[in-house]
Amino acid sequence: MTTIECQNLANQQRSPQTILPNLGLVCITASQQVRFKTITRTRYLKLSLEERESTLRQLYQHNLQRLHDALTFCEQNQIRLYRMTSNLFPMNDLEDKIGENLLEEMADELSKVGQRAVALEIRMVLHPDQFVVLSSDSPEVVQTSINILARHARDLDLLGLPRSPWSLMNIHGGKSQRAEKLIQVISQLPEAIKSRLTLENDEYAYSASEILAVCQAAEIPLVFDAHHHICHENLDSYNEPSVATMFEAARKTWKNPDWQLVHISNGETAFKDRKHSDFIHAMPDIYYQAPWIEVEAKRKEEAIAHLRSWWLVGQ
């Protein structure tokens, strides 16, 4: 491992004019303060219609309160970005319509979350699960993926969150070497989805430059992930020139550069380990110019506090 790899945050040099980026909490806390309930499809389908309604009503009410708790936690800890769980309201896209109807009944309660987020100046975003593959060869998989995104878009609408990349839905490119297919599908998406959609580079299927070309053609923003980039390109440092180049290219895909969002994670056991570490120990120098950073570390809020404390000490 090189000296650059081993270099921790305390040894990195920064300009004293550096503005502290907004750091994002991903879904839950390492503590029990922000946790959500769910139910498996198998268990749900074993219930009677009456049991399904009562179960989902209780679960949705619980998760909605936990969402309020997440905003409270973010407010108390000066976190201005929160990534919601993609399983916030499970089973709300089934043919029985029970979950969908319950959410419509709860529309007023849901809208208060968005109003509160605006009042607290907390940005709320979403990362749909890995089953969203818009570039699949299977029309059924593509349609299922669109249905999942439509469900999330409806949830965001009910929460009163804007149809813009401010309240983005971030996904990966999916099946490799299907850039044209991906662009075509994105171009035909409903406005409620496309207006919020962003794409992220990954370690396997789509490099940062490949997904950048898709974003440019589809006219949607790129969420740059530096760790995915160094893994895909087999780089030895976050400060390899291509990292800054891709960061700056990604910024140009955001109509409002002040909304640019990037991801940071570190390898658990080695620099290019794809598994996330507990804390962030190294970061690209260019990331100090990022306005918004999602911290993808296992220790969640503790990792954010660790990163912020270093920054504040360095000011």
PDB file of C-alpha atoms in Angstrom:
ATOM      1  CA  MET A   1       0.000   0.000   0.000  1.00  0.00           C
ATOM      2  CA  THR A   2       1.380   3.413  -0.935  1.00  0.00           C
ATOM      3  CA  THR A   3       1.881   6.385   1.347  1.00  0.00           C
ATOM      4  CA  ILE A   4      -1.111   8.064  -0.268  1.00  0.00           C
ATOM      5  CA  GLU A   5      -3.302   5.063   0.497  1.00  0.00           C
ATOM      6  CA  CYS A   6      -2.292   5.049   4.137  1.00  0.00           C
ATOM      7  CA  GLN A   7      -2.663   8.784   4.498  1.00  0.00           C
ATOM      8  CA  ASN A   8      -5.522   9.467   6.889  1.00  0.00           C
ATOM      9  CA  LEU A   9      -7.664  12.531   7.101  1.00  0.00           C
ATOM     10  CA  ALA A  10      -5.587  14.124   9.833  1.00  0.00           C
ATOM     11  CA  ASN A  11      -2.605  14.314   7.485  1.00  0.00           C
ATOM     12  CA  GLN A  12      -4.396  15.739   4.459  1.00  0.00           C
ATOM     13  CA  GLN A  13      -3.813  19.408   3.635  1.00  0.00           C
ATOM     14  CA  ARG A  14      -6.685  21.751   2.873  1.00  0.00           C
ATOM     15  CA  SER A  15      -7.189  25.386   2.153  1.00  0.00           C
ATOM     16  CA  PRO A  16      -8.434  27.340   5.187  1.00  0.00           C
ATOM     17  CA  GLN A  17     -11.165  28.738   2.920  1.00  0.00           C
ATOM     18  CA  THR A  18     -12.679  25.268   2.446  1.00  0.00           C
ATOM     19  CA  ILE A  19     -16.432  25.292   3.113  1.00  0.00           C
ATOM     20  CA  LEU A  20     -17.694  22.291   5.003  1.00  0.00           C
ATOM     21  CA  PRO A  21     -19.736  20.084   2.618  1.00  0.00           C
ATOM     22  CA  ASN A  22     -23.155  18.857   3.694  1.00  0.00           C
ATOM     23  CA  LEU A  23     -22.782  15.272   4.879  1.00  0.00           C
ATOM     24  CA  GLY A  24     -25.557  12.728   4.384  1.00  0.00           C
ATOM     25  CA  LEU A  25     -26.917   9.994   6.636  1.00  0.00           C
ATOM     26  CA  VAL A  26     -27.826   6.774   4.824  1.00  0.00           C
ATOM     27  CA  CYS A  27     -31.166   5.255   5.921  1.00  0.00           C
ATOM     28  CA  ILE A  28     -30.546   4.264   9.547  1.00  0.00           C
ATOM     29  CA  THR A  29     -28.286   5.078  12.481  1.00  0.00           C
ATOM     30  CA  ALA A  30     -25.703   2.762  14.014  1.00  0.00           C
ATOM     31  CA  SER A  31     -27.665   3.228  17.228  1.00  0.00           C
ATOM     32  CA  GLN A  32     -31.330   2.287  17.520  1.00  0.00           C
ATOM     33  CA  GLN A  33     -32.498   5.902  17.168  1.00  0.00           C
ATOM     34  CA  VAL A  34     -33.523   5.654  13.509  1.00  0.00           C
ATOM     35  CA  ARG A  35     -34.911   2.231  12.607  1.00  0.00           C
ATOM     36  CA  PHE A  36     -37.792   1.048  10.422  1.00  0.00           C
ATOM     37  CA  LYS A  37     -40.056  -1.987  10.291  1.00  0.00           C
ATOM     38  CA  THR A  38     -40.827  -4.128   7.267  1.00  0.00           C
ATOM     39  CA  ILE A  39     -42.664  -7.291   6.269  1.00  0.00           C
ATOM     40  CA  THR A  40     -41.750  -9.997   3.782  1.00  0.00           C
ATOM     41  CA  ARG A  41     -43.919 -10.647   0.764  1.00  0.00           C
ATOM     42  CA  THR A  42     -44.316 -14.291   1.804  1.00  0.00           C
ATOM     43  CA  ARG A  43     -45.616 -13.388   5.239  1.00  0.00           C
ATOM     44  CA  TYR A  44     -47.853 -10.657   3.862  1.00  0.00           C
ATOM     45  CA  LEU A  45     -49.545 -12.911   1.307  1.00  0.00           C
ATOM     46  CA  LYS A  46     -50.436 -15.419   4.025  1.00  0.00           C
ATOM     47  CA  LEU A  47     -52.612 -12.810   5.750  1.00  0.00           C
ATOM     48  CA  SER A  48     -56.307 -12.282   5.117  1.00  0.00           C
ATOM     49  CA  LEU A  49     -57.333  -9.026   3.440  1.00  0.00           C
ATOM     50  CA  GLU A  50     -58.392  -7.610   6.801  1.00  0.00           C
ATOM     51  CA  GLU A  51     -55.127  -8.641   8.417  1.00  0.00           C
ATOM     52  CA  ARG A  52     -53.161  -7.141   5.543  1.00  0.00           C
ATOM     53  CA  GLU A  53     -54.821  -3.776   5.995  1.00  0.00           C
ATOM     54  CA  SER A  54     -54.372  -3.654   9.749  1.00  0.00           C
ATOM     55  CA  THR A  55     -50.777  -4.857   9.505  1.00  0.00           C
ATOM     56  CA  LEU A  56     -49.797  -2.325   6.862  1.00  0.00           C
ATOM     57  CA  ARG A  57     -51.629   0.497   8.601  1.00  0.00           C
ATOM     58  CA  GLN A  58     -49.681  -0.125  11.787  1.00  0.00           C
ATOM     59  CA  LEU A  59     -46.409  -0.563   9.900  1.00  0.00           C
ATOM     60  CA  TYR A  60     -46.869   2.602   7.806  1.00  0.00           C
ATOM     61  CA  GLN A  61     -47.764   4.665  10.857  1.00  0.00           C
ATOM     62  CA  HIS A  62     -44.697   3.348  12.648  1.00  0.00           C
ATOM     63  CA  ASN A  63     -42.372   4.079   9.726  1.00  0.00           C
ATOM     64  CA  LEU A  64     -43.852   7.523   9.185  1.00  0.00           C
ATOM     65  CA  GLN A  65     -43.116   8.368  12.813  1.00  0.00           C
ATOM     66  CA  ARG A  66     -39.606   6.982  12.400  1.00  0.00           C
ATOM     67  CA  LEU A  67     -39.197   9.244   9.375  1.00  0.00           C
ATOM     68  CA  HIS A  68     -40.078  12.185  11.598  1.00  0.00           C
ATOM     69  CA  ASP A  69     -37.565  10.817  14.092  1.00  0.00           C
ATOM     70  CA  ALA A  70     -34.940  10.726  11.337  1.00  0.00           C
ATOM     71  CA  LEU A  71     -35.557  14.405  10.590  1.00  0.00           C
ATOM     72  CA  THR A  72     -35.323  15.193  14.297  1.00  0.00           C
ATOM     73  CA  PHE A  73     -32.055  13.274  14.530  1.00  0.00           C
ATOM     74  CA  CYS A  74     -30.658  15.090  11.501  1.00  0.00           C
ATOM     75  CA  GLU A  75     -31.713  18.449  12.937  1.00  0.00           C
ATOM     76  CA  GLN A  76     -30.114  17.719  16.310  1.00  0.00           C
ATOM     77  CA  ASN A  77     -26.895  16.527  14.685  1.00  0.00           C
ATOM     78  CA  GLN A  78     -26.732  19.229  12.002  1.00  0.00           C
ATOM     79  CA  ILE A  79     -27.099  16.726   9.159  1.00  0.00           C
ATOM     80  CA  ARG A  80     -28.701  18.337   6.120  1.00  0.00           C
ATOM     81  CA  LEU A  81     -28.969  15.290   3.844  1.00  0.00           C
ATOM     82  CA  TYR A  82     -30.946  12.151   4.558  1.00  0.00           C
ATOM     83  CA  ARG A  83     -31.252   9.101   2.300  1.00  0.00           C
ATOM     84  CA  MET A  84     -34.570   7.394   2.981  1.00  0.00           C
ATOM     85  CA  THR A  85     -34.867   3.624   2.984  1.00  0.00           C
ATOM     86  CA  SER A  86     -36.283   2.237  -0.255  1.00  0.00           C
ATOM     87  CA  ASN A  87     -38.503  -0.045   1.847  1.00  0.00           C
ATOM     88  CA  LEU A  88     -40.241   2.741   3.755  1.00  0.00           C
ATOM     89  CA  PHE A  89     -43.752   1.634   2.768  1.00  0.00           C
ATOM     90  CA  PRO A  90     -43.505  -2.029   1.725  1.00  0.00           C
ATOM     91  CA  MET A  91     -46.195  -3.840  -0.289  1.00  0.00           C
ATOM     92  CA  ASN A  92     -47.716  -0.612  -1.599  1.00  0.00           C
ATOM     93  CA  ASP A  93     -47.457  -1.706  -5.228  1.00  0.00           C
ATOM     94  CA  LEU A  94     -49.347  -4.992  -5.080  1.00  0.00           C
ATOM     95  CA  GLU A  95     -52.494  -5.799  -7.013  1.00  0.00           C
ATOM     96  CA  ASP A  96     -54.601  -5.804  -3.842  1.00  0.00           C
ATOM     97  CA  LYS A  97     -54.084  -1.978  -3.705  1.00  0.00           C
ATOM     98  CA  ILE A  98     -54.226  -2.080   0.103  1.00  0.00           C
ATOM     99  CA  GLY A  99     -50.907  -0.336   0.654  1.00  0.00           C
ATOM    100  CA  GLU A 100     -51.528   2.179  -2.118  1.00  0.00           C
ATOM    101  CA  ASN A 101     -54.941   3.084  -0.723  1.00  0.00           C
ATOM    102  CA  LEU A 102     -53.585   3.421   2.814  1.00  0.00           C
ATOM    103  CA  LEU A 103     -50.954   5.886   1.660  1.00  0.00           C
ATOM    104  CA  GLU A 104     -53.614   7.948  -0.108  1.00  0.00           C
ATOM    105  CA  GLU A 105     -55.556   8.021   3.164  1.00  0.00           C
ATOM    106  CA  MET A 106     -52.409   9.204   4.929  1.00  0.00           C
ATOM    107  CA  ALA A 107     -51.681  11.899   2.324  1.00  0.00           C
ATOM    108  CA  ASP A 108     -52.032  14.801   4.772  1.00  0.00           C
ATOM    109  CA  GLU A 109     -49.722  13.135   7.290  1.00  0.00           C
ATOM    110  CA  LEU A 110     -47.205  12.323   4.586  1.00  0.00           C
ATOM    111  CA  SER A 111     -47.150  15.853   3.200  1.00  0.00           C
ATOM    112  CA  LYS A 112     -46.226  17.190   6.626  1.00  0.00           C
ATOM    113  CA  VAL A 113     -42.923  15.312   6.375  1.00  0.00           C
ATOM    114  CA  GLY A 114     -41.948  17.186   3.235  1.00  0.00           C
ATOM    115  CA  GLN A 115     -43.073  20.473   4.770  1.00  0.00           C
ATOM    116  CA  ARG A 116     -40.986  19.762   7.838  1.00  0.00           C
ATOM    117  CA  ALA A 117     -37.942  18.839   5.766  1.00  0.00           C
ATOM    118  CA  VAL A 118     -38.243  22.152   3.914  1.00  0.00           C
ATOM    119  CA  ALA A 119     -38.589  24.045   7.184  1.00  0.00           C
ATOM    120  CA  LEU A 120     -35.523  22.295   8.606  1.00  0.00           C
ATOM    121  CA  GLU A 121     -33.580  22.701   5.323  1.00  0.00           C
ATOM    122  CA  ILE A 122     -32.929  18.967   5.167  1.00  0.00           C
ATOM    123  CA  ARG A 123     -32.572  17.398   1.732  1.00  0.00           C
ATOM    124  CA  MET A 124     -34.269  14.000   1.379  1.00  0.00           C
ATOM    125  CA  VAL A 125     -33.174  11.552  -1.327  1.00  0.00           C
ATOM    126  CA  LEU A 126     -33.743   7.919  -2.265  1.00  0.00           C
ATOM    127  CA  HIS A 127     -31.715   5.005  -3.641  1.00  0.00           C
ATOM    128  CA  PRO A 128     -34.070   2.320  -5.054  1.00  0.00           C
ATOM    129  CA  ASP A 129     -32.922  -1.263  -4.614  1.00  0.00           C
ATOM    130  CA  GLN A 130     -30.832  -3.386  -6.975  1.00  0.00           C
ATOM    131  CA  PHE A 131     -33.897  -4.829  -8.707  1.00  0.00           C
ATOM    132  CA  VAL A 132     -34.208  -1.646 -10.771  1.00  0.00           C
ATOM    133  CA  VAL A 133     -32.467  -2.526 -14.054  1.00  0.00           C
ATOM    134  CA  LEU A 134     -33.603  -0.210 -16.835  1.00  0.00           C
ATOM    135  CA  SER A 135     -31.013  -1.650 -19.249  1.00  0.00           C
ATOM    136  CA  SER A 136     -32.188  -5.255 -18.970  1.00  0.00           C
ATOM    137  CA  ASP A 137     -32.709  -7.376 -22.098  1.00  0.00           C
ATOM    138  CA  SER A 138     -35.989  -8.536 -20.579  1.00  0.00           C
ATOM    139  CA  PRO A 139     -39.016  -6.288 -21.246  1.00  0.00           C
ATOM    140  CA  GLU A 140     -40.593  -7.708 -18.094  1.00  0.00           C
ATOM    141  CA  VAL A 141     -37.619  -6.682 -15.952  1.00  0.00           C
ATOM    142  CA  VAL A 142     -37.606  -3.208 -17.492  1.00  0.00           C
ATOM    143  CA  GLN A 143     -41.330  -2.778 -16.840  1.00  0.00           C
ATOM    144  CA  THR A 144     -40.971  -4.030 -13.278  1.00  0.00           C
ATOM    145  CA  SER A 145     -38.129  -1.558 -12.789  1.00  0.00           C
ATOM    146  CA  ILE A 146     -40.280   1.292 -14.088  1.00  0.00           C
ATOM    147  CA  ASN A 147     -43.107   0.199 -11.780  1.00  0.00           C
ATOM    148  CA  ILE A 148     -40.738   0.305  -8.797  1.00  0.00           C
ATOM    149  CA  LEU A 149     -39.585   3.787  -9.739  1.00  0.00           C
ATOM    150  CA  ALA A 150     -43.188   4.889 -10.254  1.00  0.00           C
ATOM    151  CA  ARG A 151     -44.038   3.656  -6.748  1.00  0.00           C
ATOM    152  CA  HIS A 152     -41.148   5.594  -5.276  1.00  0.00           C
ATOM    153  CA  ALA A 153     -42.081   8.685  -7.286  1.00  0.00           C
ATOM    154  CA  ARG A 154     -45.635   8.455  -5.968  1.00  0.00           C
ATOM    155  CA  ASP A 155     -44.298   8.179  -2.415  1.00  0.00           C
ATOM    156  CA  LEU A 156     -42.125  11.258  -2.952  1.00  0.00           C
ATOM    157  CA  ASP A 157     -45.112  13.142  -4.362  1.00  0.00           C
ATOM    158  CA  LEU A 158     -47.195  12.201  -1.313  1.00  0.00           C
ATOM    159  CA  LEU A 159     -44.371  13.344   0.944  1.00  0.00           C
ATOM    160  CA  GLY A 160     -44.551  16.691  -0.808  1.00  0.00           C
ATOM    161  CA  LEU A 161     -40.991  16.508  -2.131  1.00  0.00           C
ATOM    162  CA  PRO A 162     -40.169  18.342  -5.368  1.00  0.00           C
ATOM    163  CA  ARG A 163     -39.923  16.756  -8.788  1.00  0.00           C
ATOM    164  CA  SER A 164     -36.290  17.652  -9.253  1.00  0.00           C
ATOM    165  CA  PRO A 165     -32.822  16.243  -8.499  1.00  0.00           C
ATOM    166  CA  TRP A 166     -33.060  17.999  -5.136  1.00  0.00           C
ATOM    167  CA  SER A 167     -35.150  14.958  -4.099  1.00  0.00           C
ATOM    168  CA  LEU A 168     -33.391  12.529  -6.367  1.00  0.00           C
ATOM    169  CA  MET A 169     -33.873   8.817  -6.997  1.00  0.00           C
ATOM    170  CA  ASN A 170     -30.421   7.403  -7.669  1.00  0.00           C
ATOM    171  CA  ILE A 171     -29.833   4.111  -9.521  1.00  0.00           C
ATOM    172  CA  HIS A 172     -27.019   2.212 -11.219  1.00  0.00           C
ATOM    173  CA  GLY A 173     -26.771   1.546 -14.943  1.00  0.00           C
ATOM    174  CA  GLY A 174     -27.624  -2.133 -14.603  1.00  0.00           C
ATOM    175  CA  LYS A 175     -26.723  -4.537 -17.393  1.00  0.00           C
ATOM    176  CA  SER A 176     -23.379  -3.656 -18.988  1.00  0.00           C
ATOM    177  CA  GLN A 177     -22.915  -2.606 -22.606  1.00  0.00           C
ATOM    178  CA  ARG A 178     -26.506  -1.461 -22.880  1.00  0.00           C
ATOM    179  CA  ALA A 179     -25.960   2.302 -22.880  1.00  0.00           C
ATOM    180  CA  GLU A 180     -28.237   2.943 -25.864  1.00  0.00           C
ATOM    181  CA  LYS A 181     -31.000   0.861 -24.280  1.00  0.00           C
ATOM    182  CA  LEU A 182     -30.595   2.761 -21.013  1.00  0.00           C
ATOM    183  CA  ILE A 183     -30.818   6.131 -22.747  1.00  0.00           C
ATOM    184  CA  GLN A 184     -33.894   5.034 -24.709  1.00  0.00           C
ATOM    185  CA  VAL A 185     -35.758   3.815 -21.625  1.00  0.00           C
ATOM    186  CA  ILE A 186     -34.900   6.944 -19.623  1.00  0.00           C
ATOM    187  CA  SER A 187     -36.135   9.185 -22.440  1.00  0.00           C
ATOM    188  CA  GLN A 188     -39.567   7.540 -22.230  1.00  0.00           C
ATOM    189  CA  LEU A 189     -39.972   7.676 -18.457  1.00  0.00           C
ATOM    190  CA  PRO A 190     -42.846   9.660 -16.941  1.00  0.00           C
ATOM    191  CA  GLU A 191     -41.964  13.137 -15.735  1.00  0.00           C
ATOM    192  CA  ALA A 192     -42.485  12.193 -12.077  1.00  0.00           C
ATOM    193  CA  ILE A 193     -39.600   9.719 -12.436  1.00  0.00           C
ATOM    194  CA  LYS A 194     -37.248  11.341 -14.934  1.00  0.00           C
ATOM    195  CA  SER A 195     -37.312  14.721 -13.199  1.00  0.00           C
ATOM    196  CA  ARG A 196     -35.786  13.064 -10.109  1.00  0.00           C
ATOM    197  CA  LEU A 197     -33.616  10.376 -11.703  1.00  0.00           C
ATOM    198  CA  THR A 198     -29.830  10.272 -11.333  1.00  0.00           C
ATOM    199  CA  LEU A 199     -27.298   7.607 -12.337  1.00  0.00           C
ATOM    200  CA  GLU A 200     -24.230   6.411 -10.449  1.00  0.00           C
ATOM    201  CA  ASN A 201     -21.059   4.742 -11.696  1.00  0.00           C
ATOM    202  CA  ASP A 202     -20.261   1.298 -10.298  1.00  0.00           C
ATOM    203  CA  GLU A 203     -17.363  -1.125  -9.898  1.00  0.00           C
ATOM    204  CA  TYR A 204     -18.399  -3.606 -12.594  1.00  0.00           C
ATOM    205  CA  ALA A 205     -20.868  -2.695 -15.334  1.00  0.00           C
ATOM    206  CA  TYR A 206     -20.487   1.042 -15.959  1.00  0.00           C
ATOM    207  CA  SER A 207     -17.349   3.081 -15.437  1.00  0.00           C
ATOM    208  CA  ALA A 208     -17.645   6.733 -14.517  1.00  0.00           C
ATOM    209  CA  SER A 209     -16.903   7.790 -18.109  1.00  0.00           C
ATOM    210  CA  GLU A 210     -19.455   5.331 -19.532  1.00  0.00           C
ATOM    211  CA  ILE A 211     -22.245   6.412 -17.200  1.00  0.00           C
ATOM    212  CA  LEU A 212     -21.284  10.055 -17.785  1.00  0.00           C
ATOM    213  CA  ALA A 213     -21.977   9.596 -21.500  1.00  0.00           C
ATOM    214  CA  VAL A 214     -25.396   8.143 -20.658  1.00  0.00           C
ATOM    215  CA  CYS A 215     -26.186  11.033 -18.324  1.00  0.00           C
ATOM    216  CA  GLN A 216     -25.152  13.575 -20.943  1.00  0.00           C
ATOM    217  CA  ALA A 217     -27.314  11.940 -23.608  1.00  0.00           C
ATOM    218  CA  ALA A 218     -30.299  11.414 -21.299  1.00  0.00           C
ATOM    219  CA  GLU A 219     -29.871  14.862 -19.721  1.00  0.00           C
ATOM    220  CA  ILE A 220     -29.891  13.653 -16.130  1.00  0.00           C
ATOM    221  CA  PRO A 221     -27.308  14.211 -13.362  1.00  0.00           C
ATOM    222  CA  LEU A 222     -24.441  11.893 -12.495  1.00  0.00           C
ATOM    223  CA  VAL A 223     -23.825  10.967  -8.857  1.00  0.00           C
ATOM    224  CA  PHE A 224     -20.092  10.309  -8.844  1.00  0.00           C
ATOM    225  CA  ASP A 225     -18.767   7.638  -6.486  1.00  0.00           C
ATOM    226  CA  ALA A 226     -14.995   7.931  -6.066  1.00  0.00           C
ATOM    227  CA  HIS A 227     -14.572   4.518  -4.445  1.00  0.00           C
ATOM    228  CA  HIS A 228     -16.440   2.762  -7.228  1.00  0.00           C
ATOM    229  CA  HIS A 229     -14.222   4.642  -9.652  1.00  0.00           C
ATOM    230  CA  ILE A 230     -10.915   3.603  -8.089  1.00  0.00           C
ATOM    231  CA  CYS A 231     -12.115  -0.016  -7.883  1.00  0.00           C
ATOM    232  CA  HIS A 232     -13.278  -0.092 -11.501  1.00  0.00           C
ATOM    233  CA  GLU A 233     -10.128   1.568 -12.817  1.00  0.00           C
ATOM    234  CA  ASN A 234      -7.754  -0.229 -10.390  1.00  0.00           C
ATOM    235  CA  LEU A 235      -6.297   3.040  -9.115  1.00  0.00           C
ATOM    236  CA  ASP A 236      -3.954   3.413  -6.162  1.00  0.00           C
ATOM    237  CA  SER A 237      -5.128   6.763  -4.846  1.00  0.00           C
ATOM    238  CA  TYR A 238      -8.239   8.928  -4.553  1.00  0.00           C
ATOM    239  CA  ASN A 239      -6.067  11.705  -5.956  1.00  0.00           C
ATOM    240  CA  GLU A 240      -5.327  10.052  -9.293  1.00  0.00           C
ATOM    241  CA  PRO A 241      -6.038  12.755 -11.933  1.00  0.00           C
ATOM    242  CA  SER A 242      -9.069  10.913 -13.354  1.00  0.00           C
ATOM    243  CA  VAL A 243     -10.889  11.231 -10.008  1.00  0.00           C
ATOM    244  CA  ALA A 244     -10.901  15.020 -10.144  1.00  0.00           C
ATOM    245  CA  THR A 245     -11.627  14.932 -13.873  1.00  0.00           C
ATOM    246  CA  MET A 246     -14.706  12.761 -13.375  1.00  0.00           C
ATOM    247  CA  PHE A 247     -15.867  14.814 -10.394  1.00  0.00           C
ATOM    248  CA  GLU A 248     -15.742  17.996 -12.473  1.00  0.00           C
ATOM    249  CA  ALA A 249     -17.404  16.317 -15.470  1.00  0.00           C
ATOM    250  CA  ALA A 250     -20.172  15.048 -13.202  1.00  0.00           C
ATOM    251  CA  ARG A 251     -20.721  18.563 -11.855  1.00  0.00           C
ATOM    252  CA  LYS A 252     -21.522  19.779 -15.365  1.00  0.00           C
ATOM    253  CA  THR A 253     -24.428  17.310 -15.598  1.00  0.00           C
ATOM    254  CA  TRP A 254     -26.182  19.142 -12.735  1.00  0.00           C
ATOM    255  CA  LYS A 255     -28.238  22.084 -13.978  1.00  0.00           C
ATOM    256  CA  ASN A 256     -27.773  23.501 -10.507  1.00  0.00           C
ATOM    257  CA  PRO A 257     -24.142  22.743  -9.530  1.00  0.00           C
ATOM    258  CA  ASP A 258     -24.953  23.592  -5.913  1.00  0.00           C
ATOM    259  CA  TRP A 259     -27.059  20.424  -5.831  1.00  0.00           C
ATOM    260  CA  GLN A 260     -24.254  18.114  -6.944  1.00  0.00           C
ATOM    261  CA  LEU A 261     -24.208  14.961  -4.819  1.00  0.00           C
ATOM    262  CA  VAL A 262     -21.304  12.518  -4.543  1.00  0.00           C
ATOM    263  CA  HIS A 263     -20.725   9.340  -2.537  1.00  0.00           C
ATOM    264  CA  ILE A 264     -17.748   8.505  -0.348  1.00  0.00           C
ATOM    265  CA  SER A 265     -16.772   5.146   1.121  1.00  0.00           C
ATOM    266  CA  ASN A 266     -13.498   3.443   2.011  1.00  0.00           C
ATOM    267  CA  GLY A 267     -12.468  -0.177   1.649  1.00  0.00           C
ATOM    268  CA  GLU A 268     -12.916  -2.308   4.749  1.00  0.00           C
ATOM    269  CA  THR A 269      -9.656  -4.280   4.690  1.00  0.00           C
ATOM    270  CA  ALA A 270      -7.710  -2.709   1.816  1.00  0.00           C
ATOM    271  CA  PHE A 271      -7.798   0.438  -0.283  1.00  0.00           C
ATOM    272  CA  LYS A 272      -9.677  -1.212  -3.160  1.00  0.00           C
ATOM    273  CA  ASP A 273     -11.819  -3.496  -1.021  1.00  0.00           C
ATOM    274  CA  ARG A 274     -15.414  -3.126  -2.233  1.00  0.00           C
ATOM    275  CA  LYS A 275     -16.834  -3.688   1.258  1.00  0.00           C
ATOM    276  CA  HIS A 276     -17.420  -0.494   3.213  1.00  0.00           C
ATOM    277  CA  SER A 277     -15.312   0.402   6.233  1.00  0.00           C
ATOM    278  CA  ASP A 278     -16.706   1.607   9.563  1.00  0.00           C
ATOM    279  CA  PHE A 279     -15.359   5.147   9.121  1.00  0.00           C
ATOM    280  CA  ILE A 280     -13.965   7.405   6.414  1.00  0.00           C
ATOM    281  CA  HIS A 281     -10.190   7.585   6.661  1.00  0.00           C
ATOM    282  CA  ALA A 282      -9.343   8.965   3.218  1.00  0.00           C
ATOM    283  CA  MET A 283     -11.091  11.062   0.638  1.00  0.00           C
ATOM    284  CA  PRO A 284     -10.256  12.739  -2.696  1.00  0.00           C
ATOM    285  CA  ASP A 285      -8.962  16.278  -2.246  1.00  0.00           C
ATOM    286  CA  ILE A 286     -11.454  17.361  -4.913  1.00  0.00           C
ATOM    287  CA  TYR A 287     -14.305  16.282  -2.639  1.00  0.00           C
ATOM    288  CA  TYR A 288     -13.716  19.321  -0.457  1.00  0.00           C
ATOM    289  CA  GLN A 289     -15.367  21.203  -3.317  1.00  0.00           C
ATOM    290  CA  ALA A 290     -18.469  18.973  -3.199  1.00  0.00           C
ATOM    291  CA  PRO A 291     -21.586  20.661  -1.813  1.00  0.00           C
ATOM    292  CA  TRP A 292     -23.248  17.363  -0.798  1.00  0.00           C
ATOM    293  CA  ILE A 293     -21.638  14.064   0.214  1.00  0.00           C
ATOM    294  CA  GLU A 294     -23.417  10.844   1.201  1.00  0.00           C
ATOM    295  CA  VAL A 295     -21.266   9.029   3.735  1.00  0.00           C
ATOM    296  CA  GLU A 296     -21.466   5.311   2.976  1.00  0.00           C
ATOM    297  CA  ALA A 297     -19.780   3.913   6.066  1.00  0.00           C
ATOM    298  CA  LYS A 298     -20.959   1.163   8.404  1.00  0.00           C
ATOM    299  CA  ARG A 299     -20.898   3.310  11.538  1.00  0.00           C
ATOM    300  CA  LYS A 300     -23.346   5.751   9.945  1.00  0.00           C
ATOM    301  CA  GLU A 301     -23.777   8.841  12.154  1.00  0.00           C
ATOM    302  CA  GLU A 302     -20.559   8.045  14.025  1.00  0.00           C
ATOM    303  CA  ALA A 303     -18.662   8.175  10.729  1.00  0.00           C
ATOM    304  CA  ILE A 304     -20.271  11.534   9.943  1.00  0.00           C
ATOM    305  CA  ALA A 305     -19.323  12.912  13.361  1.00  0.00           C
ATOM    306  CA  HIS A 306     -15.766  11.599  12.934  1.00  0.00           C
ATOM    307  CA  LEU A 307     -15.445  13.228   9.523  1.00  0.00           C
ATOM    308  CA  ARG A 308     -16.980  16.505  10.655  1.00  0.00           C
ATOM    309  CA  SER A 309     -14.855  16.737  13.799  1.00  0.00           C
ATOM    310  CA  TRP A 310     -11.706  16.433  11.708  1.00  0.00           C
ATOM    311  CA  TRP A 311     -12.928  19.136   9.354  1.00  0.00           C
ATOM    312  CA  LEU A 312     -13.812  21.518  12.185  1.00  0.00           C
ATOM    313  CA  VAL A 313     -10.467  20.984  13.870  1.00  0.00           C
ATOM    314  CA  GLY A 314      -8.752  21.713  10.575  1.00  0.00           C
ATOM    315  CA  GLN A 315     -10.513  25.038  10.023  1.00  0.00           C
TER     316      GLN A 315
END
